[in-house]
Amino acid sequence: MRLFTTIAALRCYLNSQKSTAPHLTVGLVPTMGALHAGHLSLIQRARQENAIALVSIFVNPLQFGPTEDFQDYPRNVEQDRLLCEQAGVDAIFAPSATEMFGNQAVEPTETEQTAQKQIEIHLSSLTQVVPPPAMTSVLCGKARPGHFQGVAGIVTKLLSLVQPTKAYFGQKDAQQLAIIRKLVFDFNLPVEIVACQIVREESGLAMSSRNQYLTTEQKQQASVLYRALQQASKTFASGDRTAAAALAAAHAAVAGEPTVKLEYAELVDPDTLTPLQVVETAGLLAVAARVGSTRLIDNIILRNRRPIVAIDGPAGAGKSTVTRQAATALNLFYLDTGAMYRALTWLALKTATPISDECAIAELISSSYLEYNLDPASLMLKINGEDVTEAIRSLEVTSRVSEMAAIPAVRQFLVEEQRRCGTKGGIIAEGRDIGTNVFPDAELKIFLTASVQERSRRRLLELKDTDRANISLAQLEQDIALRDEKDSTREVAPLRKAADAVEIQTDNLTVAEVIDQIVGLYKERIGPKS
C-alpha cells in the first residue's frame, strides 16, 4: 500500500498504473479519517468492484463553521493507515490543507501541530462550487450555512484529481449524497456515485467518527434516533403515507429520551431534497439531534412501491426460464434485461452502425427510447416505436449481443432504463449484476447457480437438434468455465454474489422446485400480501 501526501505523487502513481492498463478501474472512498466499520464497508465495496481502491483522508476546513469542531475532530492517521492496509487499500491520499488549497489560501502557521489547530482558509482566493440553494437550505443546511458548499468544493477537487471510475459515499450523509449526485450530473463528470448502506452499532446507532465523543451511556441514549426511524417506518408500512404521520411517530419516540435534543425531523425527496407531504414513490426521513455537545444525524428511506426480486448468477444457470415462470407465480412483472440488450443490438444492425465503433453506438442509443409490456404472459418490447419482440431473437442478433453488452455506454444506458422500470417495484429481474448494481435495495436477492458440469450438460441438451450438436461435453465445460472467469473478473459490473443474496444451487433441482424455493423465500421475507 502506498501513502501519498502530495498531488504530484498521486498523479504520478495513477498515471503509472493507467499507462500499463488504460481501462483500469479506480474506486475512490473520500473520508475525513477516524475510520470505523462504516468506512471499511465502503472500502470493501471499492476493493471488490475496482482494480484500484484509493482512500483519501482529509479533514476539510471548508465544511466546518466557526463554532464547529474542526480543531477537535478525531485524527489518527497511523490507525487509519493500518486499517486501510488490512482492508486491501492500494493507496492513501492524505494531503495537508496547503497542498490542497495553495499557500495563498491558507494562513501560514509555525508548526505542523498548530497547522491543525489554527488553520484559516481565505475563501476569497478560491474558486467556489455552489450547489442549488434549494438543496442546501433544508435539513442540516439550516444549522450549518456554508457546509455543503465546502463539501461540494472538496469533492469536486478530489474527483478532478483522482478521476475515479466510481466514488463511494455512505447513505448516512444522505443530504451530502444527493448534492454530490446533483453536482456530478450537472457537470457531466465521468464517475459513478455509489451509495452504500448505513452500518450500525449493535444498538442501532449509526456509525460515525463523532461517536468517539460519546460516553457509553450517551451511545445508548443516542440509539433512540434509530428506534424513532423504525417507528416511523412501521407507521408508514401500516398504510399511512403522509409526512405528518411519519414525523409524529419519530417525534414521539425521541421524546421518550429527554437527554436527546432533536434538532429536526423532516421528510424530503431523496434526490431533490424537496419537502414531501405524501410519499408517492420514495421519501427520505432524516433526523438530527444533539446528545450532550455532539451532533448526530441518521435517516431511513420510506418506499411506497411493490417489492423487487433480483436474480443473479452465472451463464447457463437457468435464470431466464426460472425468472419468467417465477414472475407468473408471484404475480410480478418480468424485466427481461437480456431483451433490452438485444433490442439495442437489433437497432445497431438495422441502422448499419458498426458495433465496433463505440462512439457511434453511444450516439445511436442516446437518441433512442424503449417501451415495454412487462406482463410475463404477453411480453412486448419496442424501440423507437417499432415492435421488436420477435425480431430480437434472430441468429444475427444473438451472435452480436455479447459484443454490444460489453460497451460501457450501452450498459450505463440500460442500467438507467432498468432502474426506471423498477421505480414502482412489482418486478422480478435477472442478470449478472441485478442485485449488486442495478437494484442494490431489492427486497429479495437470489444468486442462482449450478456446477460447470451441470450447466454444460443442460447446454448440450439445448444444442441437440442444432448445427452445434456435435460439440463435446468437455468442450462445453471448458467454454463455460472460461466465461465464468471472464464474467467474474470483467472491469464493468463483474459477476458476484451480493452479500445479502440467498444462494440456490440447482444441480439436483427441477425448474418447478427452484420456483417453489423462490416463492417460499418471497413469502417468508416479504409476505404473501405483497
mmCIF file of C-alpha atoms in Angstrom, residues 1 43 47 51-53 82-91:
data_model
loop_
_atom_site.group_PDB
_atom_site.id
_atom_site.type_symbol
_atom_site.label_atom_id
_atom_site.label_comp_id
_atom_site.label_asym_id
_atom_site.label_seq_id
_atom_site.Cartn_x
_atom_site.Cartn_y
_atom_site.Cartn_z
ATOM 1 C CA MET A 1 0.000 0.000 0.000
ATOM 2 C CA ILE A 43 -13.586 0.382 1.209
ATOM 3 C CA ARG A 47 -11.988 -3.147 -3.372
ATOM 4 C CA ALA A 51 -8.757 -2.776 -9.878
ATOM 5 C CA ILE A 52 -7.507 0.011 -7.587
ATOM 6 C CA ALA A 53 -9.057 1.064 -4.272
ATOM 7 C CA LEU A 82 -3.233 0.291 9.445
ATOM 8 C CA LEU A 83 -6.966 -0.197 8.875
ATOM 9 C CA CYS A 84 -6.599 0.650 5.185
ATOM 10 C CA GLU A 85 -3.689 -1.734 4.804
ATOM 11 C CA GLN A 86 -5.670 -4.551 6.433
ATOM 12 C CA ALA A 87 -8.625 -3.796 4.156
ATOM 13 C CA GLY A 88 -6.530 -4.163 1.000
ATOM 14 C CA VAL A 89 -6.400 -0.493 0.016
ATOM 15 C CA ASP A 90 -3.896 0.180 -2.765
ATOM 16 C CA ALA A 91 -3.168 3.816 -1.953
#
